[in-house]
Amino acid sequence: NDEEIQNFGWPISSYGVHYPSHVEHWKKIGAEKIFNELAPLKKSHSKFGFKEPLKYWTPSIGISEIIKIPNSFDNKFKNDYFVAAMGNVIEDGDQTIHHLRLSNSNENIIFEDKIIIKERIRDLVFNKNDNSIILMLGSEPSIAVLYK
């Protein structure tokens, strides 16, 4: 529903955890209780009136924006999306483009795949002029181009 803004619960509900340095900072200033009240990170979303995410990564992979990939890139693509990850641990899904295909109703992930790049990927852009994905990389600041 484009008219209704979905609430996924941040910062109340999340399957992630706070950065240890943030927790330590709030402890150090004697405000850990306030921190936990402001951002408790409850593990359920629906139980607290929020929408459950279709996909999440734990540990977090530091995602880029999510882009829809048209079927001009690949004629098998119908409702396909790419999201990239920064981070440093490839085994956790970092430095990777995650390919997700959603059902027609956008309520389920029906296919997942990964393209491991071995570079922190800050941004993705679909270039319709040459049917490619442009990647802005962060480990060694550079640009890469992905073709089918």
PDB file of C-alpha atoms in Angstrom:
ATOM      1  CA  ASN A   1       0.000   0.000   0.000  1.00  0.00           C
ATOM      2  CA  ASP A   2       1.795   3.123  -1.221  1.00  0.00           C
ATOM      3  CA  GLU A   3      -0.544   5.338   0.815  1.00  0.00           C
ATOM      4  CA  GLU A   4       0.333   3.785   4.181  1.00  0.00           C
ATOM      5  CA  ILE A   5       3.784   4.135   5.712  1.00  0.00           C
ATOM      6  CA  GLN A   6       4.922   0.787   7.127  1.00  0.00           C
ATOM      7  CA  ASN A   7       6.498   0.808  10.581  1.00  0.00           C
ATOM      8  CA  PHE A   8       9.186  -1.859  10.977  1.00  0.00           C
ATOM      9  CA  GLY A   9       9.866  -0.919  14.584  1.00  0.00           C
ATOM     10  CA  TRP A  10      13.283   0.738  14.623  1.00  0.00           C
ATOM     11  CA  PRO A  11      14.640   1.440  17.210  1.00  0.00           C
ATOM     12  CA  ILE A  12      12.276  -0.571  19.411  1.00  0.00           C
ATOM     13  CA  SER A  13      12.268  -3.915  17.584  1.00  0.00           C
ATOM     14  CA  SER A  14      15.266  -5.367  15.799  1.00  0.00           C
ATOM     15  CA  TYR A  15      16.914  -8.737  15.347  1.00  0.00           C
ATOM     16  CA  GLY A  16      20.259  -6.955  15.603  1.00  0.00           C
ATOM     17  CA  VAL A  17      22.255  -5.785  18.599  1.00  0.00           C
ATOM     18  CA  HIS A  18      23.666  -2.424  19.620  1.00  0.00           C
ATOM     19  CA  TYR A  19      27.288  -1.607  18.896  1.00  0.00           C
ATOM     20  CA  PRO A  20      29.247  -2.558  22.021  1.00  0.00           C
ATOM     21  CA  SER A  21      30.892   0.894  22.044  1.00  0.00           C
ATOM     22  CA  HIS A  22      27.461   2.565  22.293  1.00  0.00           C
ATOM     23  CA  VAL A  23      26.413   0.314  25.176  1.00  0.00           C
ATOM     24  CA  GLU A  24      29.696   1.030  26.969  1.00  0.00           C
ATOM     25  CA  HIS A  25      29.265   4.791  26.454  1.00  0.00           C
ATOM     26  CA  TRP A  26      25.785   4.793  28.022  1.00  0.00           C
ATOM     27  CA  LYS A  27      27.037   2.626  30.895  1.00  0.00           C
ATOM     28  CA  LYS A  28      30.000   4.960  31.428  1.00  0.00           C
ATOM     29  CA  ILE A  29      27.763   8.033  31.755  1.00  0.00           C
ATOM     30  CA  GLY A  30      25.363   6.144  34.050  1.00  0.00           C
ATOM     31  CA  ALA A  31      22.467   6.213  31.605  1.00  0.00           C
ATOM     32  CA  GLU A  32      22.199   2.555  30.560  1.00  0.00           C
ATOM     33  CA  LYS A  33      18.572   2.409  31.774  1.00  0.00           C
ATOM     34  CA  ILE A  34      17.611   5.401  29.596  1.00  0.00           C
ATOM     35  CA  PHE A  35      19.422   3.860  26.616  1.00  0.00           C
ATOM     36  CA  ASN A  36      17.539   0.576  27.042  1.00  0.00           C
ATOM     37  CA  GLU A  37      14.213   2.440  27.304  1.00  0.00           C
ATOM     38  CA  LEU A  38      14.896   4.488  24.164  1.00  0.00           C
ATOM     39  CA  ALA A  39      16.175   1.595  22.050  1.00  0.00           C
ATOM     40  CA  PRO A  40      15.354  -1.747  23.664  1.00  0.00           C
ATOM     41  CA  LEU A  41      15.703  -3.883  20.484  1.00  0.00           C
ATOM     42  CA  LYS A  42      12.888  -6.301  21.242  1.00  0.00           C
ATOM     43  CA  LYS A  43      13.260  -9.402  19.087  1.00  0.00           C
ATOM     44  CA  SER A  44       9.628  -9.552  17.943  1.00  0.00           C
ATOM     45  CA  HIS A  45       8.149  -6.958  15.641  1.00  0.00           C
ATOM     46  CA  SER A  46       4.549  -8.102  15.307  1.00  0.00           C
ATOM     47  CA  LYS A  47       4.148  -8.598  19.070  1.00  0.00           C
ATOM     48  CA  PHE A  48       4.716  -4.852  19.504  1.00  0.00           C
ATOM     49  CA  GLY A  49       2.523  -3.710  16.582  1.00  0.00           C
ATOM     50  CA  PHE A  50       5.233  -3.434  13.924  1.00  0.00           C
ATOM     51  CA  LYS A  51       5.604  -5.126  10.562  1.00  0.00           C
ATOM     52  CA  GLU A  52       7.970  -8.100  10.473  1.00  0.00           C
ATOM     53  CA  PRO A  53      10.800  -7.699   7.937  1.00  0.00           C
ATOM     54  CA  LEU A  54      10.935 -10.098   4.988  1.00  0.00           C
ATOM     55  CA  LYS A  55      14.697 -10.421   5.403  1.00  0.00           C
ATOM     56  CA  TYR A  56      17.287  -9.563   7.994  1.00  0.00           C
ATOM     57  CA  TRP A  57      20.884 -10.516   8.607  1.00  0.00           C
ATOM     58  CA  THR A  58      22.459 -11.306  11.954  1.00  0.00           C
ATOM     59  CA  PRO A  59      25.052 -10.216  12.422  1.00  0.00           C
ATOM     60  CA  SER A  60      24.189  -7.092  10.475  1.00  0.00           C
ATOM     61  CA  ILE A  61      25.858  -6.696   7.085  1.00  0.00           C
ATOM     62  CA  GLY A  62      25.572  -2.909   6.709  1.00  0.00           C
ATOM     63  CA  ILE A  63      23.337  -2.857   3.640  1.00  0.00           C
ATOM     64  CA  SER A  64      23.209  -0.400   0.754  1.00  0.00           C
ATOM     65  CA  GLU A  65      19.972   0.809  -0.750  1.00  0.00           C
ATOM     66  CA  ILE A  66      17.727  -1.826  -2.298  1.00  0.00           C
ATOM     67  CA  ILE A  67      17.310  -1.633  -6.071  1.00  0.00           C
ATOM     68  CA  LYS A  68      14.792  -3.389  -8.282  1.00  0.00           C
ATOM     69  CA  ILE A  69      16.469  -5.076 -11.242  1.00  0.00           C
ATOM     70  CA  PRO A  70      14.411  -5.002 -14.446  1.00  0.00           C
ATOM     71  CA  ASN A  71      14.008  -8.081 -16.598  1.00  0.00           C
ATOM     72  CA  SER A  72      16.048  -6.342 -19.290  1.00  0.00           C
ATOM     73  CA  PHE A  73      19.067  -7.295 -17.147  1.00  0.00           C
ATOM     74  CA  ASP A  74      17.936 -10.940 -17.148  1.00  0.00           C
ATOM     75  CA  ASN A  75      14.712 -12.148 -18.745  1.00  0.00           C
ATOM     76  CA  LYS A  76      14.162 -14.524 -15.794  1.00  0.00           C
ATOM     77  CA  PHE A  77      13.880 -11.563 -13.438  1.00  0.00           C
ATOM     78  CA  LYS A  78      10.270 -10.762 -12.577  1.00  0.00           C
ATOM     79  CA  ASN A  79      10.336  -9.198  -9.116  1.00  0.00           C
ATOM     80  CA  ASP A  80      14.051  -9.224  -8.377  1.00  0.00           C
ATOM     81  CA  TYR A  81      16.048  -6.958  -6.112  1.00  0.00           C
ATOM     82  CA  PHE A  82      19.700  -6.458  -5.302  1.00  0.00           C
ATOM     83  CA  VAL A  83      21.031  -5.189  -1.994  1.00  0.00           C
ATOM     84  CA  ALA A  84      24.741  -4.905  -1.286  1.00  0.00           C
ATOM     85  CA  ALA A  85      26.740  -5.196   1.899  1.00  0.00           C
ATOM     86  CA  MET A  86      29.757  -3.497   3.364  1.00  0.00           C
ATOM     87  CA  GLY A  87      31.314  -5.143   6.421  1.00  0.00           C
ATOM     88  CA  ASN A  88      34.431  -7.280   6.486  1.00  0.00           C
ATOM     89  CA  VAL A  89      33.284 -10.867   7.079  1.00  0.00           C
ATOM     90  CA  ILE A  90      32.378 -12.514   3.777  1.00  0.00           C
ATOM     91  CA  GLU A  91      31.034 -15.608   5.580  1.00  0.00           C
ATOM     92  CA  ASP A  92      28.416 -13.370   7.263  1.00  0.00           C
ATOM     93  CA  GLY A  93      27.315 -12.007   3.871  1.00  0.00           C
ATOM     94  CA  ASP A  94      29.505  -8.911   3.832  1.00  0.00           C
ATOM     95  CA  GLN A  95      31.153  -7.627   0.634  1.00  0.00           C
ATOM     96  CA  THR A  96      28.418  -9.328  -1.349  1.00  0.00           C
ATOM     97  CA  ILE A  97      25.479  -8.475  -3.589  1.00  0.00           C
ATOM     98  CA  HIS A  98      22.397 -10.265  -2.290  1.00  0.00           C
ATOM     99  CA  HIS A  99      19.864 -11.180  -4.970  1.00  0.00           C
ATOM    100  CA  LEU A 100      16.308 -11.577  -3.691  1.00  0.00           C
ATOM    101  CA  ARG A 101      13.240 -12.500  -5.727  1.00  0.00           C
ATOM    102  CA  LEU A 102       9.904 -11.681  -4.148  1.00  0.00           C
ATOM    103  CA  SER A 103       6.557 -13.306  -4.756  1.00  0.00           C
ATOM    104  CA  ASN A 104       4.058 -11.364  -6.873  1.00  0.00           C
ATOM    105  CA  SER A 105       2.400 -10.151  -3.681  1.00  0.00           C
ATOM    106  CA  ASN A 106       5.789  -8.990  -2.273  1.00  0.00           C
ATOM    107  CA  GLU A 107       5.043 -10.976   0.878  1.00  0.00           C
ATOM    108  CA  ASN A 108       7.630 -13.766   0.533  1.00  0.00           C
ATOM    109  CA  ILE A 109      11.159 -14.269  -0.699  1.00  0.00           C
ATOM    110  CA  ILE A 110      10.986 -17.081  -3.245  1.00  0.00           C
ATOM    111  CA  PHE A 111      14.633 -17.080  -4.359  1.00  0.00           C
ATOM    112  CA  GLU A 112      17.942 -15.943  -2.874  1.00  0.00           C
ATOM    113  CA  ASP A 113      21.433 -15.907  -4.261  1.00  0.00           C
ATOM    114  CA  LYS A 114      24.715 -14.107  -3.605  1.00  0.00           C
ATOM    115  CA  ILE A 115      27.388 -12.567  -5.772  1.00  0.00           C
ATOM    116  CA  ILE A 116      30.548 -12.298  -3.682  1.00  0.00           C
ATOM    117  CA  ILE A 117      32.546  -9.212  -4.686  1.00  0.00           C
ATOM    118  CA  LYS A 118      35.205  -9.209  -1.910  1.00  0.00           C
ATOM    119  CA  GLU A 119      34.983  -5.429  -1.583  1.00  0.00           C
ATOM    120  CA  ARG A 120      32.837  -3.228   0.664  1.00  0.00           C
ATOM    121  CA  ILE A 121      29.929  -2.147  -1.557  1.00  0.00           C
ATOM    122  CA  ARG A 122      28.557   1.269  -0.604  1.00  0.00           C
ATOM    123  CA  ASP A 123      26.023   1.860  -3.379  1.00  0.00           C
ATOM    124  CA  LEU A 124      24.352   0.170  -6.326  1.00  0.00           C
ATOM    125  CA  VAL A 125      22.783   1.809  -9.363  1.00  0.00           C
ATOM    126  CA  PHE A 126      21.111   0.154 -12.341  1.00  0.00           C
ATOM    127  CA  ASN A 127      22.362   1.724 -15.587  1.00  0.00           C
ATOM    128  CA  LYS A 128      19.636   1.254 -18.186  1.00  0.00           C
ATOM    129  CA  ASN A 129      21.874   2.690 -20.949  1.00  0.00           C
ATOM    130  CA  ASP A 130      24.114  -0.371 -21.015  1.00  0.00           C
ATOM    131  CA  ASN A 131      22.055  -2.796 -18.885  1.00  0.00           C
ATOM    132  CA  SER A 132      24.592  -2.981 -16.064  1.00  0.00           C
ATOM    133  CA  ILE A 133      24.873  -2.492 -12.327  1.00  0.00           C
ATOM    134  CA  ILE A 134      27.298   0.202 -11.208  1.00  0.00           C
ATOM    135  CA  LEU A 135      28.905  -0.458  -7.817  1.00  0.00           C
ATOM    136  CA  MET A 136      30.564   2.171  -5.650  1.00  0.00           C
ATOM    137  CA  LEU A 137      33.200   0.315  -3.655  1.00  0.00           C
ATOM    138  CA  GLY A 138      34.668   1.403  -0.355  1.00  0.00           C
ATOM    139  CA  SER A 139      37.684  -0.687   0.643  1.00  0.00           C
ATOM    140  CA  GLU A 140      39.779   0.882  -2.090  1.00  0.00           C
ATOM    141  CA  PRO A 141      37.559   3.735  -3.308  1.00  0.00           C
ATOM    142  CA  SER A 142      36.613   2.689  -6.816  1.00  0.00           C
ATOM    143  CA  ILE A 143      33.770   2.003  -9.214  1.00  0.00           C
ATOM    144  CA  ALA A 144      32.953  -1.404 -10.655  1.00  0.00           C
ATOM    145  CA  VAL A 145      30.484  -2.438 -13.333  1.00  0.00           C
ATOM    146  CA  LEU A 146      28.551  -5.698 -13.216  1.00  0.00           C
ATOM    147  CA  TYR A 147      27.158  -7.161 -16.426  1.00  0.00           C
ATOM    148  CA  LYS A 148      25.069 -10.321 -16.700  1.00  0.00           C
TER     149      LYS A 148
END
